[in-house]
């Protein structure tokens, strides 16, 4: 059942992405409306997929590689939808839907089998810790996308060559506000994710912090974002610097998320 | 053939052929009087007119040797500053109807950087007024320039070419939106007071910017401008301090050197907490250091850069420009006809003179022979002879003046001249021209 639902939402994401891309190139308002509608439909179906899988598997489906990818895609969609009502960021949809589609594609290729959870994982902390962390990464991903768009637009305005992007990308101010917003929501979420993880570790493993590779790298990510936010609020770092650092931090965050489990052995490794 | 043999020619550089840097060096920053005086000393020019704006320097002239005229003009106006070899590749040259067409296009703002902006007409009128006052223009250029003003008016009323173009202002707002997103609560600083800068400020105010600050060399002017925009005035010396508080800076002073350098702006950015600054430099020569653009969160556009922005919305205006082009083609034809009639005028005068000469000599002869000595009798005789002559001339003259003929005017002039043997007569009458005896 969840398999079919997943396929259906994947297809809808594909259609939404296609529509967003058509809007990106053709710039017709009617297409944009349809694209957004498709994306919301896909997101709704995706939410149902996760709920159905929860009942099918009997545990919070943020455990296997397939599930985390899918949930990451979902949280990115969630962050995007939470923002797009408040700030109209022109053509952000095209970039976001493309990334969501990629994540869904990765999820589709991972094994979809449900697993039986080890006793350590059978805890109320699992949904809280995992979803908070993944939502944080969703906001960071959005900040990274915003940063990329900022760099593209800034380059256009600085170099004074008005090509493909100038009219299609939003203003620098909008993108900088997006960055600001994503960081100020994502960072507390990550912090909460780390605190809940730490409490869970104390409960399950006996100590708050074990310098497991995942923990170390998460700390590095956290410090990077903390530094970025600090610079933003004190010295007024913004624009290009903020955009570049958000992209760099996102790369580190993604490495924490996937790379660590590939390159290092640790108790998190088995989940991804 | 002694027809109207002078050529109307136009030479110049504009934003399409020459870089801002070159235009800066060519512009007549010290006013028209000096350059016009230099032109008046050139013998190859019978009439001349000079236009210098930040986007173009153009000279229209009438003379019989265009090549000589061109060389002499370029030497007289620009020789010390710009070498001929450097200048030559950028200079365009039009003659006769092409020159007329170009002048009409410039007046109608079809050749402007921002197609349809209205400032150029005012600038042309001013340039013409000074050229006319100093005696540069004559019969042909007077007619041509007056005509170009009326063509511009016609284009403006019959097409929508001026509708969306507010030149620099338009570009400033468009770019401002891409940088600031929203222009409300932004502050504008005008450095120097030019017509273009004022227009831009007004346009920005219409878009909801919070306030306008005016800095000028003479505080008095700054104060009066500030009052117009309900803003505040500052002295040029306070510029650095003001950069902390403003967001958009439009600079258009007549200063010959830079008034703000990269370092000046860099120092300000920390205090601004990196809030973006948008500089628009519409002065020629430039007021602002081009390196300012290299700073983070600082954007600098000069006149040439703004062109790129304006390109974007050009499609609409280009459609109207086609319509305007048709109007101009029509008007060029009309002007050509006028010129042609100018060409036939010498023949007509010569023909009349010839007839009068014949009538006088024949009346004298006859009067002597028949002994008509009283004035009254002689007058009656002369009247009759003139009447016959005029009637005889009626058709040849009509033939010359006719507008739609299957023969070209040149051919018709040639025929009439051959039939009446005018060229022979003219030669005999040299050097005093056709004499009245």
mmCIF file with all atom_site columns, C-alpha atoms in Angstrom, chain A residues 150 153-154 156-158 160 162 166-167 169-173 232-241, chain B residues 174-175 177-181 270 273-276 293-301 305 308-309 312:
data_model
loop_
_atom_site.group_PDB
_atom_site.id
_atom_site.type_symbol
_atom_site.label_atom_id
_atom_site.label_alt_id
_atom_site.label_comp_id
_atom_site.label_asym_id
_atom_site.label_entity_id
_atom_site.label_seq_id
_atom_site.pdbx_PDB_ins_code
_atom_site.Cartn_x
_atom_site.Cartn_y
_atom_site.Cartn_z
_atom_site.occupancy
_atom_site.B_iso_or_equiv
_atom_site.pdbx_formal_charge
_atom_site.auth_seq_id
_atom_site.auth_comp_id
_atom_site.auth_asym_id
_atom_site.auth_atom_id
_atom_site.pdbx_PDB_model_num
ATOM 1  C CA . UNK A 1 150 ? 21.457 34.611 -4.323  1.00 0.00 ? 150 UNK A CA 1
ATOM 2  C CA . UNK A 1 153 ? 21.397 36.772 -9.046  1.00 0.00 ? 153 UNK A CA 1
ATOM 3  C CA . UNK A 1 154 ? 24.197 38.698 -7.427  1.00 0.00 ? 154 UNK A CA 1
ATOM 4  C CA . UNK A 1 156 ? 24.096 38.863 -12.788 1.00 0.00 ? 156 UNK A CA 1
ATOM 5  C CA . UNK A 1 157 ? 23.707 42.248 -11.149 1.00 0.00 ? 157 UNK A CA 1
ATOM 6  C CA . UNK A 1 158 ? 27.433 42.687 -10.492 1.00 0.00 ? 158 UNK A CA 1
ATOM 7  C CA . UNK A 1 160 ? 25.726 43.531 -15.585 1.00 0.00 ? 160 UNK A CA 1
ATOM 8  C CA . UNK A 1 162 ? 21.295 40.178 -17.909 1.00 0.00 ? 162 UNK A CA 1
ATOM 9  C CA . UNK A 1 166 ? 17.890 38.272 -13.985 1.00 0.00 ? 166 UNK A CA 1
ATOM 10 C CA . UNK A 1 167 ? 14.165 38.467 -14.521 1.00 0.00 ? 167 UNK A CA 1
ATOM 11 C CA . UNK A 1 169 ? 15.133 35.172 -9.858  1.00 0.00 ? 169 UNK A CA 1
ATOM 12 C CA . UNK A 1 170 ? 13.747 37.245 -7.013  1.00 0.00 ? 170 UNK A CA 1
ATOM 13 C CA . UNK A 1 171 ? 15.451 40.286 -5.552  1.00 0.00 ? 171 UNK A CA 1
ATOM 14 C CA . UNK A 1 172 ? 18.612 39.953 -3.487  1.00 0.00 ? 172 UNK A CA 1
ATOM 15 C CA . UNK A 1 173 ? 16.809 41.268 -0.445  1.00 0.00 ? 173 UNK A CA 1
ATOM 16 C CA . UNK A 1 232 ? 24.657 37.740 10.903  1.00 0.00 ? 232 UNK A CA 1
ATOM 17 C CA . UNK A 1 233 ? 23.325 39.159 14.118  1.00 0.00 ? 233 UNK A CA 1
ATOM 18 C CA . UNK A 1 234 ? 26.423 40.950 15.340  1.00 0.00 ? 234 UNK A CA 1
ATOM 19 C CA . UNK A 1 235 ? 28.572 42.158 12.457  1.00 0.00 ? 235 UNK A CA 1
ATOM 20 C CA . UNK A 1 236 ? 25.759 42.123 9.928   1.00 0.00 ? 236 UNK A CA 1
ATOM 21 C CA . UNK A 1 237 ? 27.138 39.439 7.635   1.00 0.00 ? 237 UNK A CA 1
ATOM 22 C CA . UNK A 1 238 ? 24.717 39.100 4.817   1.00 0.00 ? 238 UNK A CA 1
ATOM 23 C CA . UNK A 1 239 ? 24.340 38.690 1.123   1.00 0.00 ? 239 UNK A CA 1
ATOM 24 C CA . UNK A 1 240 ? 27.207 36.971 -0.595  1.00 0.00 ? 240 UNK A CA 1
ATOM 25 C CA . UNK A 1 241 ? 29.113 35.941 2.512   1.00 0.00 ? 241 UNK A CA 1
ATOM 26 C CA . UNK B 2 174 ? 14.010 48.330 -12.121 1.00 0.00 ? 174 UNK B CA 1
ATOM 27 C CA . UNK B 2 175 ? 17.458 47.575 -10.707 1.00 0.00 ? 175 UNK B CA 1
ATOM 28 C CA . UNK B 2 177 ? 13.774 46.455 -7.081  1.00 0.00 ? 177 UNK B CA 1
ATOM 29 C CA . UNK B 2 178 ? 16.116 43.584 -7.869  1.00 0.00 ? 178 UNK B CA 1
ATOM 30 C CA . UNK B 2 179 ? 18.511 44.689 -5.191  1.00 0.00 ? 179 UNK B CA 1
ATOM 31 C CA . UNK B 2 180 ? 16.219 45.930 -2.437  1.00 0.00 ? 180 UNK B CA 1
ATOM 32 C CA . UNK B 2 181 ? 13.087 44.008 -3.293  1.00 0.00 ? 181 UNK B CA 1
ATOM 33 C CA . UNK B 2 270 ? 30.942 48.299 8.295   1.00 0.00 ? 270 UNK B CA 1
ATOM 34 C CA . UNK B 2 273 ? 26.177 46.506 8.790   1.00 0.00 ? 273 UNK B CA 1
ATOM 35 C CA . UNK B 2 274 ? 26.567 45.603 5.127   1.00 0.00 ? 274 UNK B CA 1
ATOM 36 C CA . UNK B 2 275 ? 23.161 46.822 4.095   1.00 0.00 ? 275 UNK B CA 1
ATOM 37 C CA . UNK B 2 276 ? 23.357 47.129 0.295   1.00 0.00 ? 276 UNK B CA 1
ATOM 38 C CA . UNK B 2 293 ? 31.398 47.836 -7.812  1.00 0.00 ? 293 UNK B CA 1
ATOM 39 C CA . UNK B 2 294 ? 33.931 45.272 -6.563  1.00 0.00 ? 294 UNK B CA 1
ATOM 40 C CA . UNK B 2 295 ? 32.818 45.711 -2.941  1.00 0.00 ? 295 UNK B CA 1
ATOM 41 C CA . UNK B 2 296 ? 30.406 43.198 -1.472  1.00 0.00 ? 296 UNK B CA 1
ATOM 42 C CA . UNK B 2 297 ? 26.807 44.383 -1.203  1.00 0.00 ? 297 UNK B CA 1
ATOM 43 C CA . UNK B 2 298 ? 27.651 47.459 -3.267  1.00 0.00 ? 298 UNK B CA 1
ATOM 44 C CA . UNK B 2 299 ? 26.375 47.858 -6.797  1.00 0.00 ? 299 UNK B CA 1
ATOM 45 C CA . UNK B 2 300 ? 27.539 50.560 -9.163  1.00 0.00 ? 300 UNK B CA 1
ATOM 46 C CA . UNK B 2 301 ? 25.978 51.301 -12.515 1.00 0.00 ? 301 UNK B CA 1
ATOM 47 C CA . UNK B 2 305 ? 25.644 49.692 -17.778 1.00 0.00 ? 305 UNK B CA 1
ATOM 48 C CA . UNK B 2 308 ? 21.711 46.586 -20.455 1.00 0.00 ? 308 UNK B CA 1
ATOM 49 C CA . UNK B 2 309 ? 18.774 46.983 -18.099 1.00 0.00 ? 309 UNK B CA 1
ATOM 50 C CA . UNK B 2 312 ? 15.178 44.108 -21.384 1.00 0.00 ? 312 UNK B CA 1
#
